[in-house]
C-alpha cells in the first residue's frame, strides 16, 4: 500500500540505512525541539506505548507507523524504508512538513 501525501514533498533519504537506536535518538531530539511531548509517541515498540499513542517500529523488512490502543493498531501505514516512515511519523505528530536534516547524523 502506498500512501500519497498531496502537496508534501518530503526530503529524499540518503542511500545508506542507519542503525535503529541512533536513528530513534535523532528523532527524539528533533521532536523535543518541536515541543512534542514524549507521552504522545513510542519509538521501536508498541509494547511501551500507552493508550492512543503514535508508534513507529520495524517489523521484518518493513516499517509501521500506527496509532495503538489496548493492543489494537489503527491508521496503519507501511513503509519499505525508515526515512519515509520517520518523515510520515513526524508529519502525523506535528501536522507540518518538518523533516530531519539527515546530513547532521
Tab-separated table of C-alpha atoms in Angstrom:
chain	number	residue	atom	x	y	z
A	1	UNK	CA	0.000	0.000	0.000
A	2	UNK	CA	1.403	3.407	-0.948
A	3	UNK	CA	0.236	6.488	0.868
A	4	UNK	CA	0.395	9.698	-1.123
A	5	UNK	CA	0.507	12.990	0.717
A	6	UNK	CA	-0.550	15.618	-1.837
A	7	UNK	CA	1.258	18.895	-1.500
A	8	UNK	CA	4.104	17.479	0.571
A	9	UNK	CA	7.474	16.734	-0.951
A	10	UNK	CA	9.454	15.078	1.834
A	11	UNK	CA	13.216	15.101	1.938
A	12	UNK	CA	14.763	12.265	-0.063
A	13	UNK	CA	16.559	9.646	2.043
A	14	UNK	CA	20.286	9.117	1.798
A	15	UNK	CA	21.363	5.898	0.085
A	16	UNK	CA	22.672	4.170	3.244
A	17	UNK	CA	20.411	2.951	6.010
A	18	UNK	CA	21.191	3.756	9.620
A	19	UNK	CA	21.238	1.710	12.802
A	20	UNK	CA	17.901	1.909	14.600
A	21	UNK	CA	18.946	3.304	18.010
A	22	UNK	CA	20.922	6.326	16.720
A	23	UNK	CA	18.045	6.987	14.337
A	24	UNK	CA	15.478	6.968	17.161
A	25	UNK	CA	17.761	9.184	19.261
A	26	UNK	CA	17.800	11.738	16.451
A	27	UNK	CA	14.002	11.525	16.064
A	28	UNK	CA	13.552	12.017	19.823
A	29	UNK	CA	15.835	15.093	19.783
A	30	UNK	CA	14.002	16.529	16.771
A	31	UNK	CA	10.575	16.056	18.359
A	32	UNK	CA	11.827	17.584	21.617
A	33	UNK	CA	12.810	20.742	19.727
A	34	UNK	CA	9.288	20.865	18.237
A	35	UNK	CA	7.731	20.643	21.699
A	36	UNK	CA	6.129	17.240	21.137
A	37	UNK	CA	5.508	15.503	24.457
A	38	UNK	CA	7.199	12.098	24.726
A	39	UNK	CA	3.918	10.673	26.066
A	40	UNK	CA	2.353	11.182	22.622
A	41	UNK	CA	4.529	8.638	20.798
A	42	UNK	CA	6.588	5.467	21.105
A	43	UNK	CA	9.707	4.572	19.147
A	44	UNK	CA	10.599	0.993	18.343
A	45	UNK	CA	7.937	-0.958	20.192
A	46	UNK	CA	4.232	-0.750	20.675
A	47	UNK	CA	4.639	-2.656	23.947
A	48	UNK	CA	5.887	0.544	25.583
A	49	UNK	CA	3.114	2.644	24.076
A	50	UNK	CA	0.277	3.991	26.147
A	51	UNK	CA	-3.310	4.471	25.022
A	52	UNK	CA	-3.766	6.316	21.749
A	53	UNK	CA	-0.074	6.924	21.104
A	54	UNK	CA	1.510	7.100	17.687
A	55	UNK	CA	4.029	4.284	17.259
A	56	UNK	CA	6.809	3.616	14.783
A	57	UNK	CA	8.527	0.256	14.715
A	58	UNK	CA	10.217	-2.185	12.394
A	59	UNK	CA	8.569	-5.488	11.556
A	60	UNK	CA	10.746	-7.768	9.449
A	61	UNK	CA	11.765	-5.644	6.427
A	62	UNK	CA	9.002	-3.069	6.832
A	63	UNK	CA	8.383	-0.013	8.992
A	64	UNK	CA	4.956	0.550	10.528
A	65	UNK	CA	3.501	3.833	11.720
A	66	UNK	CA	0.223	3.447	13.569
A	67	UNK	CA	-1.906	4.551	16.473
A	68	UNK	CA	-2.272	1.876	19.111
A	69	UNK	CA	-4.854	1.431	21.808
A	70	UNK	CA	-5.279	-1.620	24.024
A	71	UNK	CA	-3.100	-3.705	21.720
A	72	UNK	CA	-5.076	-2.859	18.588
A	73	UNK	CA	-3.471	-0.850	15.788
A	74	UNK	CA	-5.382	1.865	13.927
A	75	UNK	CA	-4.447	4.006	10.927
A	76	UNK	CA	-1.576	1.729	9.954
A	77	UNK	CA	0.874	2.975	7.311
A	78	UNK	CA	3.553	0.593	5.995
A	79	UNK	CA	6.880	1.732	4.540
A	80	UNK	CA	9.809	-0.063	2.949
A	81	UNK	CA	12.437	2.254	4.444
A	82	UNK	CA	12.946	4.068	7.710
A	83	UNK	CA	13.338	7.543	6.232
A	84	UNK	CA	9.911	7.701	4.623
A	85	UNK	CA	8.405	6.114	7.741
A	86	UNK	CA	10.021	8.687	10.021
A	87	UNK	CA	9.047	11.621	7.823
A	88	UNK	CA	5.440	10.398	7.865
A	89	UNK	CA	5.675	9.804	11.641
A	90	UNK	CA	6.844	13.398	12.128
A	91	UNK	CA	4.092	14.654	9.811
A	92	UNK	CA	1.476	12.820	11.885
A	93	UNK	CA	2.823	14.292	15.131
A	94	UNK	CA	3.412	17.857	14.004
A	95	UNK	CA	0.944	18.272	11.141
A	96	UNK	CA	3.635	20.176	9.273
A	97	UNK	CA	6.209	19.423	6.617
A	98	UNK	CA	9.068	19.195	9.117
A	99	UNK	CA	11.934	16.881	8.303
A	100	UNK	CA	15.170	15.920	9.978
A	101	UNK	CA	18.393	17.143	8.444
A	102	UNK	CA	19.956	13.709	7.887
A	103	UNK	CA	23.305	15.243	6.953
A	104	UNK	CA	23.906	16.091	10.616
A	105	UNK	CA	23.960	12.432	11.654
